[in-house]
mmCIF file of C-alpha atoms and ligand atoms in Angstrom:
data_model
loop_
_atom_site.group_PDB
_atom_site.id
_atom_site.type_symbol
_atom_site.label_atom_id
_atom_site.label_comp_id
_atom_site.label_asym_id
_atom_site.label_seq_id
_atom_site.Cartn_x
_atom_site.Cartn_y
_atom_site.Cartn_z
ATOM 1 C CA MET T 273 31.217 -4.152 -4.140
ATOM 2 C CA LYS T 274 28.969 -5.126 -1.244
ATOM 3 C CA ASN T 275 25.233 -5.639 -1.281
ATOM 4 C CA ARG T 276 23.631 -4.269 1.893
ATOM 5 C CA GLN T 277 20.592 -6.296 2.961
ATOM 6 C CA TRP T 278 17.951 -6.158 5.688
ATOM 7 C CA VAL T 279 17.165 -9.713 6.748
ATOM 8 C CA LEU T 280 14.377 -10.975 9.007
ATOM 9 C CA ARG T 281 16.212 -12.094 12.166
ATOM 10 C CA GLN T 282 13.233 -13.723 13.865
ATOM 11 C CA THR T 283 9.547 -14.170 13.266
ATOM 12 C CA PRO T 284 8.002 -11.253 15.203
ATOM 13 C CA ALA T 285 6.299 -12.120 18.466
ATOM 14 C CA GLY T 286 3.476 -9.577 18.187
ATOM 15 C CA THR T 287 4.171 -5.916 17.466
ATOM 16 C CA LEU T 288 7.082 -5.503 15.070
ATOM 17 C CA ILE T 289 10.332 -4.190 16.587
ATOM 18 C CA GLN T 290 13.703 -3.148 15.163
ATOM 19 C CA ASP T 291 15.354 -6.250 16.694
ATOM 20 C CA ASP T 292 13.249 -8.457 14.418
ATOM 21 C CA PHE T 293 15.649 -7.400 11.646
ATOM 22 C CA GLU T 294 19.365 -7.611 11.114
ATOM 23 C CA TRP T 295 21.730 -5.930 8.680
ATOM 24 C CA ARG T 296 23.968 -8.063 6.484
ATOM 25 C CA GLU T 297 26.484 -7.368 3.725
ATOM 26 C CA ALA T 298 26.573 -9.896 0.920
ATOM 27 C CA ARG T 299 28.514 -10.138 -2.322
ATOM 28 C CA LEU T 300 27.110 -8.416 -5.373
ATOM 29 C CA PRO T 301 25.080 -11.073 -7.261
ATOM 30 C CA VAL T 302 26.049 -11.955 -10.831
ATOM 31 C CA PRO T 303 23.255 -12.439 -13.394
ATOM 32 C CA SER T 304 23.008 -15.763 -15.256
ATOM 33 C CA PRO T 305 21.702 -15.926 -18.840
ATOM 34 C CA GLY T 306 18.146 -14.536 -18.883
ATOM 35 C CA GLU T 307 18.612 -12.636 -15.628
ATOM 36 C CA VAL T 308 18.915 -8.921 -14.919
ATOM 37 C CA LEU T 309 20.852 -7.199 -12.117
ATOM 38 C CA VAL T 310 19.093 -4.110 -10.766
ATOM 39 C CA ARG T 311 20.031 -1.449 -8.248
ATOM 40 C CA ASN T 312 17.150 -0.507 -5.966
ATOM 41 C CA LEU T 313 16.396 3.212 -5.749
ATOM 42 C CA MET T 314 13.150 3.465 -3.821
ATOM 43 C CA MET T 315 11.458 0.923 -1.601
ATOM 44 C CA SER T 316 7.688 0.812 -1.268
ATOM 45 C CA ILE T 317 6.700 0.334 2.383
ATOM 46 C CA ASP T 318 3.567 -1.806 2.428
ATOM 47 C CA PRO T 319 1.514 -3.287 5.269
ATOM 48 C CA ALA T 320 1.612 -6.595 3.370
ATOM 49 C CA ALA T 321 5.302 -6.899 4.331
ATOM 50 C CA ARG T 322 4.147 -7.524 7.910
ATOM 51 C CA SER T 323 1.655 -10.206 6.869
ATOM 52 C CA TRP T 324 4.342 -11.990 4.796
ATOM 53 C CA MET T 325 6.189 -12.568 8.091
ATOM 54 C CA LYS T 326 3.174 -14.543 9.325
ATOM 55 C CA MET T 327 2.029 -16.496 6.295
ATOM 56 C CA ALA T 328 2.259 -16.964 2.551
ATOM 57 C CA ILE T 329 -0.248 -14.517 1.116
ATOM 58 C CA TYR T 330 0.070 -14.219 -2.656
ATOM 59 C CA ARG T 331 3.829 -14.478 -2.014
ATOM 60 C CA ALA T 332 5.986 -16.922 -0.063
ATOM 61 C CA GLN T 333 6.282 -16.332 3.682
ATOM 62 C CA VAL T 334 9.402 -14.388 4.756
ATOM 63 C CA MET T 335 11.341 -16.737 7.034
ATOM 64 C CA PRO T 336 14.163 -15.873 9.454
ATOM 65 C CA GLY T 337 17.345 -15.419 7.410
ATOM 66 C CA ASP T 338 15.472 -14.225 4.301
ATOM 67 C CA VAL T 339 15.997 -10.787 2.779
ATOM 68 C CA MET T 340 12.795 -8.808 3.387
ATOM 69 C CA HIS T 341 10.460 -8.806 0.414
ATOM 70 C CA GLY T 342 9.310 -5.521 -1.008
ATOM 71 C CA TRP T 343 8.368 -3.719 -4.203
ATOM 72 C CA THR T 344 11.056 -1.403 -5.501
ATOM 73 C CA LEU T 345 11.753 1.150 -8.173
ATOM 74 C CA SER T 346 15.069 0.013 -9.543
ATOM 75 C CA GLN T 347 17.578 0.754 -12.304
ATOM 76 C CA VAL T 348 19.043 -1.933 -14.535
ATOM 77 C CA VAL T 349 22.789 -2.308 -13.928
ATOM 78 C CA GLN T 350 23.591 -5.374 -16.010
ATOM 79 C CA SER T 351 21.316 -7.364 -18.282
ATOM 80 C CA GLU T 352 21.743 -10.891 -19.601
ATOM 81 C CA SER T 353 18.367 -10.589 -21.326
ATOM 82 C CA PRO T 354 17.712 -8.905 -24.684
ATOM 83 C CA LEU T 355 14.507 -7.443 -23.228
ATOM 84 C CA PHE T 356 16.133 -4.904 -20.879
ATOM 85 C CA LYS T 357 19.220 -2.762 -21.135
ATOM 86 C CA PRO T 358 21.404 -1.033 -18.532
ATOM 87 C CA GLY T 359 20.060 2.292 -17.300
ATOM 88 C CA GLU T 360 16.365 1.441 -17.703
ATOM 89 C CA LEU T 361 14.023 2.253 -14.829
ATOM 90 C CA VAL T 362 11.843 -0.654 -13.700
ATOM 91 C CA GLU T 363 9.453 -1.752 -10.971
ATOM 92 C CA CYS T 364 10.129 -5.165 -9.467
ATOM 93 C CA MET T 365 10.278 -7.122 -6.220
ATOM 94 C CA GLY T 366 13.826 -6.036 -5.475
ATOM 95 C CA GLY T 367 13.491 -6.531 -1.716
ATOM 96 C CA TRP T 368 15.305 -4.688 1.073
ATOM 97 C CA GLN T 369 18.766 -4.694 -0.446
ATOM 98 C CA ASP T 370 20.888 -2.492 -2.690
ATOM 99 C CA TYR T 371 21.059 -4.914 -5.615
ATOM 100 C CA ALA T 372 18.781 -7.740 -6.741
ATOM 101 C CA LEU T 373 18.615 -10.362 -9.457
ATOM 102 C CA THR T 374 15.359 -10.565 -11.328
ATOM 103 C CA THR T 375 13.916 -11.745 -14.639
ATOM 104 C CA PRO T 376 12.004 -9.853 -17.349
ATOM 105 C CA ASP T 377 8.659 -11.513 -16.491
ATOM 106 C CA GLN T 378 8.940 -9.993 -12.990
ATOM 107 C CA MET T 379 9.816 -6.476 -14.215
ATOM 108 C CA LEU T 380 7.700 -3.566 -15.377
ATOM 109 C CA ARG T 381 9.413 -0.847 -17.427
ATOM 110 C CA ARG T 382 8.771 2.656 -15.978
ATOM 111 C CA ASP T 383 8.872 6.054 -17.647
ATOM 112 C CA PRO T 384 11.630 8.159 -16.046
ATOM 113 C CA ARG T 385 9.845 11.364 -17.100
ATOM 114 C CA HIS T 386 7.458 10.775 -14.172
ATOM 115 C CA SER T 387 8.715 11.673 -10.705
ATOM 116 C CA LEU T 388 9.930 8.705 -8.683
ATOM 117 C CA LYS T 389 7.425 9.726 -5.991
ATOM 118 C CA HIS T 390 4.506 9.267 -8.359
ATOM 119 C CA LEU T 391 5.944 6.029 -9.715
ATOM 120 C CA ILE T 392 6.192 4.535 -6.214
ATOM 121 C CA GLY T 393 2.821 5.976 -5.172
ATOM 122 C CA VAL T 394 -0.158 6.830 -7.302
ATOM 123 C CA TYR T 395 1.099 4.994 -10.453
ATOM 124 C CA SER T 396 2.131 1.888 -8.503
ATOM 125 C CA ILE T 397 -0.009 -0.817 -6.930
ATOM 126 C CA THR T 398 -1.059 1.804 -4.361
ATOM 127 C CA GLY T 399 -3.002 3.925 -6.848
ATOM 128 C CA THR T 400 -4.247 0.998 -8.898
ATOM 129 C CA THR T 401 -5.478 -0.817 -5.769
ATOM 130 C CA ALA T 402 -7.521 2.243 -4.847
ATOM 131 C CA TYR T 403 -8.897 2.478 -8.384
ATOM 132 C CA HIS T 404 -9.870 -1.189 -8.845
ATOM 133 C CA GLY T 405 -11.225 -1.553 -5.338
ATOM 134 C CA MET T 406 -13.361 1.537 -5.622
ATOM 135 C CA PHE T 407 -14.673 1.134 -9.159
ATOM 136 C CA GLU T 408 -14.755 -2.656 -9.713
ATOM 137 C CA ILE T 409 -16.094 -3.602 -6.284
ATOM 138 C CA GLY T 410 -17.348 -0.446 -4.570
ATOM 139 C CA ARG T 411 -19.103 0.879 -7.700
ATOM 140 C CA PRO T 412 -20.046 4.232 -6.097
ATOM 141 C CA CYS T 413 -23.007 6.177 -7.499
ATOM 142 C CA PRO T 414 -23.435 9.958 -7.235
ATOM 143 C CA GLY T 415 -25.062 10.991 -3.969
ATOM 144 C CA GLU T 416 -24.099 7.823 -2.097
ATOM 145 C CA THR T 417 -22.086 7.781 1.143
ATOM 146 C CA VAL T 418 -18.666 6.136 0.881
ATOM 147 C CA LEU T 419 -16.691 5.254 4.005
ATOM 148 C CA VAL T 420 -12.910 4.666 3.742
ATOM 149 C CA SER T 421 -10.631 3.376 6.529
ATOM 150 C CA ALA T 422 -6.881 4.075 6.778
ATOM 151 C CA ALA T 423 -8.025 7.181 4.912
ATOM 152 C CA ALA T 424 -4.792 9.141 5.493
ATOM 153 C CA GLY T 425 -2.661 6.352 4.013
ATOM 154 C CA GLY T 426 -1.509 5.603 0.482
ATOM 155 C CA VAL T 427 -4.464 3.556 -0.783
ATOM 156 C CA GLY T 428 -7.128 5.182 1.401
ATOM 157 C CA SER T 429 -6.312 8.784 0.485
ATOM 158 C CA ILE T 430 -6.607 7.980 -3.216
ATOM 159 C CA ALA T 431 -9.708 5.791 -2.807
ATOM 160 C CA GLY T 432 -11.457 8.604 -0.932
ATOM 161 C CA GLN T 433 -10.627 11.206 -3.577
ATOM 162 C CA LEU T 434 -11.827 8.893 -6.375
ATOM 163 C CA ALA T 435 -15.162 8.457 -4.602
ATOM 164 C CA ARG T 436 -15.514 12.245 -4.282
ATOM 165 C CA LEU T 437 -14.787 12.615 -8.005
ATOM 166 C CA ALA T 438 -17.608 10.101 -8.565
ATOM 167 C CA GLY T 439 -19.971 12.522 -6.826
ATOM 168 C CA CYS T 440 -20.226 10.819 -3.437
ATOM 169 C CA ARG T 441 -20.184 12.073 0.121
ATOM 170 C CA VAL T 442 -16.961 10.636 1.535
ATOM 171 C CA VAL T 443 -16.190 9.907 5.182
ATOM 172 C CA GLY T 444 -12.688 8.875 6.249
ATOM 173 C CA VAL T 445 -11.569 6.911 9.302
ATOM 174 C CA THR T 446 -8.062 7.530 10.596
ATOM 175 C CA GLY T 447 -6.072 7.664 13.834
ATOM 176 C CA GLY T 448 -6.011 10.927 15.807
ATOM 177 C CA SER T 449 -7.712 14.292 15.481
ATOM 178 C CA GLU T 450 -4.789 15.878 13.604
ATOM 179 C CA LYS T 451 -4.974 13.284 10.850
ATOM 180 C CA CYS T 452 -8.754 13.722 10.746
ATOM 181 C CA ASP T 453 -8.352 17.464 10.152
ATOM 182 C CA TRP T 454 -5.591 16.795 7.636
ATOM 183 C CA ILE T 455 -7.613 14.480 5.370
ATOM 184 C CA ILE T 456 -10.459 16.987 5.225
ATOM 185 C CA ARG T 457 -8.082 19.846 4.385
ATOM 186 C CA GLU T 458 -5.713 17.980 2.090
ATOM 187 C CA PHE T 459 -7.962 15.533 0.232
ATOM 188 C CA GLY T 460 -11.423 17.065 0.603
ATOM 189 C CA PHE T 461 -13.057 14.317 2.694
ATOM 190 C CA ASP T 462 -16.502 15.552 3.791
ATOM 191 C CA ALA T 463 -16.011 14.241 7.323
ATOM 192 C CA ALA T 464 -13.417 12.280 9.277
ATOM 193 C CA VAL T 465 -13.657 10.069 12.357
ATOM 194 C CA ASP T 466 -10.845 9.100 14.745
ATOM 195 C CA HIS T 467 -10.829 5.320 15.310
ATOM 196 C CA SER T 468 -8.876 5.763 18.545
ATOM 197 C CA ALA T 469 -11.576 7.981 20.119
ATOM 198 C CA ARG T 470 -13.542 6.454 22.989
ATOM 199 C CA ASP T 471 -16.836 7.359 21.337
ATOM 200 C CA PHE T 472 -15.687 6.256 17.863
ATOM 201 C CA ARG T 473 -18.909 4.397 17.071
ATOM 202 C CA ASP T 474 -21.119 7.352 18.055
ATOM 203 C CA GLN T 475 -18.946 9.710 16.009
ATOM 204 C CA LEU T 476 -19.162 7.375 13.024
ATOM 205 C CA VAL T 477 -22.956 7.215 13.198
ATOM 206 C CA ALA T 478 -23.093 11.029 13.414
ATOM 207 C CA ALA T 479 -20.749 11.398 10.419
ATOM 208 C CA CYS T 480 -22.907 9.082 8.281
ATOM 209 C CA PRO T 481 -26.501 10.272 8.866
ATOM 210 C CA ASP T 482 -27.703 8.512 5.689
ATOM 211 C CA GLY T 483 -25.862 5.261 6.434
ATOM 212 C CA VAL T 484 -23.056 3.813 4.309
ATOM 213 C CA ASP T 485 -23.443 2.583 0.729
ATOM 214 C CA VAL T 486 -19.805 1.658 0.078
ATOM 215 C CA TYR T 487 -17.251 0.745 2.740
ATOM 216 C CA PHE T 488 -13.660 0.575 1.436
ATOM 217 C CA ASP T 489 -12.118 -1.563 4.191
ATOM 218 C CA ASN T 490 -8.344 -1.322 4.613
ATOM 219 C CA VAL T 491 -8.224 -2.423 8.254
ATOM 220 C CA ALA T 492 -10.935 -4.970 9.303
ATOM 221 C CA GLY T 493 -11.211 -5.411 13.117
ATOM 222 C CA PRO T 494 -13.379 -3.053 15.187
ATOM 223 C CA VAL T 495 -13.689 -0.462 12.390
ATOM 224 C CA LEU T 496 -15.283 -3.074 10.112
ATOM 225 C CA ASP T 497 -17.651 -4.021 12.916
ATOM 226 C CA ALA T 498 -18.714 -0.415 13.405
ATOM 227 C CA ALA T 499 -19.219 0.014 9.646
ATOM 228 C CA LEU T 500 -21.341 -3.146 9.408
ATOM 229 C CA GLY T 501 -23.690 -1.615 11.961
ATOM 230 C CA ILE T 502 -24.582 1.294 9.658
ATOM 231 C CA ILE T 503 -24.517 -0.134 6.119
ATOM 232 C CA ASN T 504 -27.527 0.485 3.894
ATOM 233 C CA ILE T 505 -29.497 -2.098 1.954
ATOM 234 C CA GLY T 506 -27.461 -3.135 -1.089
ATOM 235 C CA ALA T 507 -24.161 -1.836 0.352
ATOM 236 C CA ARG T 508 -20.864 -2.953 -1.175
ATOM 237 C CA ILE T 509 -17.917 -3.671 1.123
ATOM 238 C CA VAL T 510 -14.504 -3.655 -0.515
ATOM 239 C CA ALA T 511 -12.251 -6.088 1.398
ATOM 240 C CA CYS T 512 -8.949 -4.441 0.454
ATOM 241 C CA GLY T 513 -6.843 -5.280 3.511
ATOM 242 C CA SER T 514 -6.876 -5.913 7.252
ATOM 243 C CA VAL T 515 -4.046 -3.856 8.783
ATOM 244 C CA ALA T 516 -5.558 -4.117 12.268
ATOM 245 C CA ARG T 517 -4.688 -7.827 12.200
ATOM 246 C CA TYR T 518 -1.237 -7.843 10.615
ATOM 247 C CA ASP T 519 0.841 -6.722 13.602
ATOM 248 C CA SER T 520 -0.745 -8.915 16.247
ATOM 249 C CA LEU T 521 -0.336 -12.537 17.314
ATOM 250 C CA SER T 522 -3.620 -12.780 19.146
ATOM 251 C CA PRO T 523 -6.948 -12.665 17.301
ATOM 252 C CA VAL T 524 -8.213 -9.103 16.879
ATOM 253 C CA ALA T 525 -11.763 -8.402 18.025
ATOM 254 C CA GLY T 526 -14.226 -7.281 15.413
ATOM 255 C CA SER T 527 -16.422 -8.452 12.563
ATOM 256 C CA SER T 528 -18.797 -10.194 14.959
ATOM 257 C CA LEU T 529 -21.639 -8.826 12.833
ATOM 258 C CA LEU T 530 -20.581 -10.972 9.884
ATOM 259 C CA PRO T 531 -22.482 -12.539 8.195
ATOM 260 C CA SER T 532 -25.765 -11.419 9.757
ATOM 261 C CA ALA T 533 -25.313 -7.758 8.742
ATOM 262 C CA LEU T 534 -24.715 -8.808 5.130
ATOM 263 C CA THR T 535 -27.877 -10.916 5.173
ATOM 264 C CA ALA T 536 -30.073 -8.290 6.790
ATOM 265 C CA ARG T 537 -28.836 -5.491 4.538
ATOM 266 C CA ARG T 538 -28.610 -7.641 1.337
ATOM 267 C CA ALA T 539 -25.033 -6.408 1.150
ATOM 268 C CA THR T 540 -21.957 -7.863 -0.509
ATOM 269 C CA MET T 541 -18.367 -8.048 0.701
ATOM 270 C CA GLU T 542 -15.752 -8.860 -1.914
ATOM 271 C CA GLY T 543 -12.009 -9.243 -1.703
ATOM 272 C CA PHE T 544 -9.498 -8.684 -4.496
ATOM 273 C CA VAL T 545 -5.769 -8.709 -5.190
ATOM 274 C CA VAL T 546 -4.584 -5.888 -7.435
ATOM 275 C CA LEU T 547 -2.055 -8.159 -9.158
ATOM 276 C CA ASP T 548 -5.009 -9.953 -10.796
ATOM 277 C CA TYR T 549 -5.653 -6.772 -12.806
ATOM 278 C CA ALA T 550 -2.099 -6.582 -14.209
ATOM 279 C CA ALA T 551 -3.355 -6.580 -17.809
ATOM 280 C CA ARG T 552 -5.203 -3.300 -17.181
ATOM 281 C CA ARG T 553 -2.375 -1.586 -15.319
ATOM 282 C CA GLY T 554 -1.325 0.761 -18.177
ATOM 283 C CA ASP T 555 -4.888 1.918 -18.831
ATOM 284 C CA ILE T 556 -5.562 2.670 -15.149
ATOM 285 C CA GLU T 557 -2.232 4.476 -14.781
ATOM 286 C CA HIS T 558 -3.178 6.757 -17.691
ATOM 287 C CA ARG T 559 -6.511 7.559 -16.051
ATOM 288 C CA LEU T 560 -4.800 8.344 -12.742
ATOM 289 C CA ALA T 561 -2.118 10.407 -14.504
ATOM 290 C CA ARG T 562 -4.778 12.521 -16.241
ATOM 291 C CA LEU T 563 -6.432 13.253 -12.894
ATOM 292 C CA VAL T 564 -3.094 14.159 -11.283
ATOM 293 C CA ALA T 565 -2.103 16.387 -14.228
ATOM 294 C CA ALA T 566 -5.469 18.171 -14.075
ATOM 295 C CA GLY T 567 -4.977 18.853 -10.353
ATOM 296 C CA ARG T 568 -8.031 16.751 -9.483
ATOM 297 C CA LEU T 569 -6.176 14.024 -7.563
ATOM 298 C CA LYS T 570 -3.534 14.661 -4.900
ATOM 299 C CA ALA T 571 -0.842 12.040 -4.511
ATOM 300 C CA VAL T 572 0.967 12.559 -1.222
ATOM 301 C CA VAL T 573 4.152 10.549 -0.678
ATOM 302 C CA ASP T 574 5.930 10.427 2.673
ATOM 303 C CA VAL T 575 9.594 9.729 1.850
ATOM 304 C CA GLU T 576 12.322 8.692 4.290
ATOM 305 C CA ASP T 577 15.945 8.790 3.192
ATOM 306 C CA GLY T 578 18.507 6.077 3.816
ATOM 307 C CA PHE T 579 18.847 2.314 3.724
ATOM 308 C CA ASP T 580 19.168 2.202 7.517
ATOM 309 C CA ARG T 581 15.610 3.569 7.823
ATOM 310 C CA LEU T 582 13.799 0.554 6.315
ATOM 311 C CA PRO T 583 12.738 -1.397 9.452
ATOM 312 C CA GLY T 584 11.776 1.801 11.276
ATOM 313 C CA ALA T 585 9.694 2.898 8.302
ATOM 314 C CA LEU T 586 7.621 -0.304 8.338
ATOM 315 C CA ILE T 587 7.159 -0.009 12.115
ATOM 316 C CA ARG T 588 6.040 3.611 11.637
ATOM 317 C CA LEU T 589 3.537 2.618 8.934
ATOM 318 C CA LEU T 590 1.945 -0.069 11.094
ATOM 319 C CA SER T 591 1.505 2.372 13.975
ATOM 320 C CA GLY T 592 -0.112 4.991 11.744
ATOM 321 C CA GLY T 593 2.845 7.404 11.659
ATOM 322 C CA ASN T 594 2.671 7.925 7.893
ATOM 323 C CA ARG T 595 0.748 10.494 5.896
ATOM 324 C CA GLY T 596 0.058 9.317 2.370
ATOM 325 C CA LYS T 597 2.121 6.622 0.670
ATOM 326 C CA LEU T 598 5.262 5.707 2.633
ATOM 327 C CA ALA T 599 8.505 5.013 0.742
ATOM 328 C CA VAL T 600 12.226 4.909 1.515
ATOM 329 C CA ARG T 601 14.754 6.388 -0.933
ATOM 330 C CA VAL T 602 18.063 4.517 -0.942
ATOM 331 C CA ALA T 603 19.746 5.731 -4.144
ATOM 332 C CA ASP T 604 19.259 8.215 -6.976
ATOM 333 C CA LEU T 605 18.518 7.461 -10.607
ATOM 334 C CA GLU T 606 21.714 7.676 -12.651
ATOM 335 C CA MET T 607 21.179 9.370 -16.005
HETATM 336 N N1 NAP R 1630 -5.909 -6.028 -2.062
HETATM 337 C C1 NAP R 1630 -4.777 -5.612 -2.622
HETATM 338 O O1 NAP R 1630 -4.416 -6.007 -3.725
HETATM 339 C C2 NAP R 1630 -3.950 -4.592 -1.892
HETATM 340 C C3 NAP R 1630 -2.830 -3.980 -2.494
HETATM 341 C C4 NAP R 1630 -2.127 -3.007 -1.785
HETATM 342 C C5 NAP R 1630 -2.510 -2.676 -0.484
HETATM 343 N N2 NAP R 1630 -3.580 -3.338 0.063
HETATM 344 C C6 NAP R 1630 -4.044 -3.029 1.422
HETATM 345 O O2 NAP R 1630 -4.434 -1.669 1.458
HETATM 346 C C7 NAP R 1630 -4.382 -1.223 2.800
HETATM 347 C C8 NAP R 1630 -3.673 0.132 2.854
HETATM 348 O O3 NAP R 1630 -2.328 -0.040 2.430
HETATM 349 P P1 NAP R 1630 -1.341 1.205 2.301
HETATM 350 O O4 NAP R 1630 -0.118 0.698 1.643
HETATM 351 O O5 NAP R 1630 -2.055 2.359 1.717
HETATM 352 O O6 NAP R 1630 -0.985 1.508 3.831
HETATM 353 P P2 NAP R 1630 -1.344 2.820 4.641
HETATM 354 O O7 NAP R 1630 -2.822 2.950 4.706
HETATM 355 O O8 NAP R 1630 -0.549 3.957 4.110
HETATM 356 O O9 NAP R 1630 -0.754 2.463 6.090
HETATM 357 C C9 NAP R 1630 -1.421 1.634 6.962
HETATM 358 C C10 NAP R 1630 -2.368 2.437 7.876
HETATM 359 O O10 NAP R 1630 -3.195 1.546 8.596
HETATM 360 C C11 NAP R 1630 -3.694 2.236 9.724
HETATM 361 N N3 NAP R 1630 -3.783 1.310 10.856
HETATM 362 C C12 NAP R 1630 -2.788 0.612 11.439
HETATM 363 N N4 NAP R 1630 -3.265 -0.137 12.450
HETATM 364 C C13 NAP R 1630 -4.601 0.122 12.510
HETATM 365 C C14 NAP R 1630 -5.662 -0.335 13.352
HETATM 366 N N5 NAP R 1630 -5.422 -1.224 14.333
HETATM 367 N N6 NAP R 1630 -6.914 0.120 13.124
HETATM 368 C C15 NAP R 1630 -7.155 1.010 12.144
HETATM 369 N N7 NAP R 1630 -6.188 1.483 11.306
HETATM 370 C C16 NAP R 1630 -4.935 1.045 11.501
HETATM 371 C C17 NAP R 1630 -2.715 3.375 10.031
HETATM 372 O O11 NAP R 1630 -3.367 4.599 9.834
HETATM 373 P P3 NAP R 1630 -4.298 5.323 10.944
HETATM 374 O O12 NAP R 1630 -3.555 6.503 11.430
HETATM 375 O O13 NAP R 1630 -5.477 5.664 10.174
HETATM 376 O O14 NAP R 1630 -4.545 4.355 12.046
HETATM 377 C C18 NAP R 1630 -1.638 3.232 8.942
HETATM 378 O O15 NAP R 1630 -1.191 4.466 8.467
HETATM 379 C C19 NAP R 1630 -3.683 -2.337 3.592
HETATM 380 O O16 NAP R 1630 -4.654 -3.142 4.215
HETATM 381 C C20 NAP R 1630 -2.987 -3.133 2.509
HETATM 382 O O17 NAP R 1630 -2.725 -4.458 2.894
HETATM 383 C C21 NAP R 1630 -4.298 -4.273 -0.608
#
């Protein structure tokens, strides 16, 4: 049995391209005592994968020759640990390969009664990032204006809906007029602004006539700069991610208003890493599941099929080609 793997061929020189990756077939790994062999079923495609090619950021840097890192939904094939048994569905860092070795402390048991789409999307770090960022840091109050960037993506689409459920007016920023229309129709954003429009800043000001009380920042760069120009006194900025910077070698313009805008508006900007909230994961998943079951939260997952699609999927995500959470299905759950 062979283990197909996508390996980083070279550290990308700017915008990610297919040639930055190469395909390799390795031997099936054999678990040692305490280890578990899993078969990866679905790969989560995350912007962080691009930043791991540049630096160690809450994970080791991916170096040329390394199998690409990535969260996976996986099924236990062979277990040399009493804590897991073959057939169980788990979440782990299986990486871009068919099979991976892992250990129980790196695995989270998943309930196969949920759809795999929900398990890779709203009940994964995607949904919990939106939840913690919005409620722990953003702390929206009814009637406030909440601005969300990358609003058509996995985290942003959920963060925006949660703010609406909290009684806020929610404005999304995304790329292109079609995606703007889509987030209003699909997720109920009150307004949407295209960050690629020439008059983006003017459109943003017009969409937020009462200023911005919470900015859920997924992108940094020029969108953050524009948001800083219209924040209200006491605004909270959630520093969730900085996609605008991940796929570029040169420094990205933006954020020139920091820190003076924070001072003038008595605002706060706070970063977080969702993994720090691991102890609360089950509780937050239940809350999200109740909202999904009640039809109050839409969890859109954009699924590509096939192991060969992995590099292209990450390239598509970074250029804004996804709608909702992007994932790649490589195998089916065996019952
Ligand atoms: N802090 C944490 O613990 C944590 C955990 C998970 C994820 N995150 C962060 O959450 C953010 C969203 O992640 P996700 O998985 O949901 O990805 P996503 O939003 O589904 O995909 C990334 C999106 O970024 C947008 N984008 C790309 N380049 C851009 C640019 N130059 N300017 C503005 N927008 C740009 C694109 O949408 P458009 O069409 O809108 O341009 C693209 O669809 C990322 O920053 C990620 O790193 C943080």
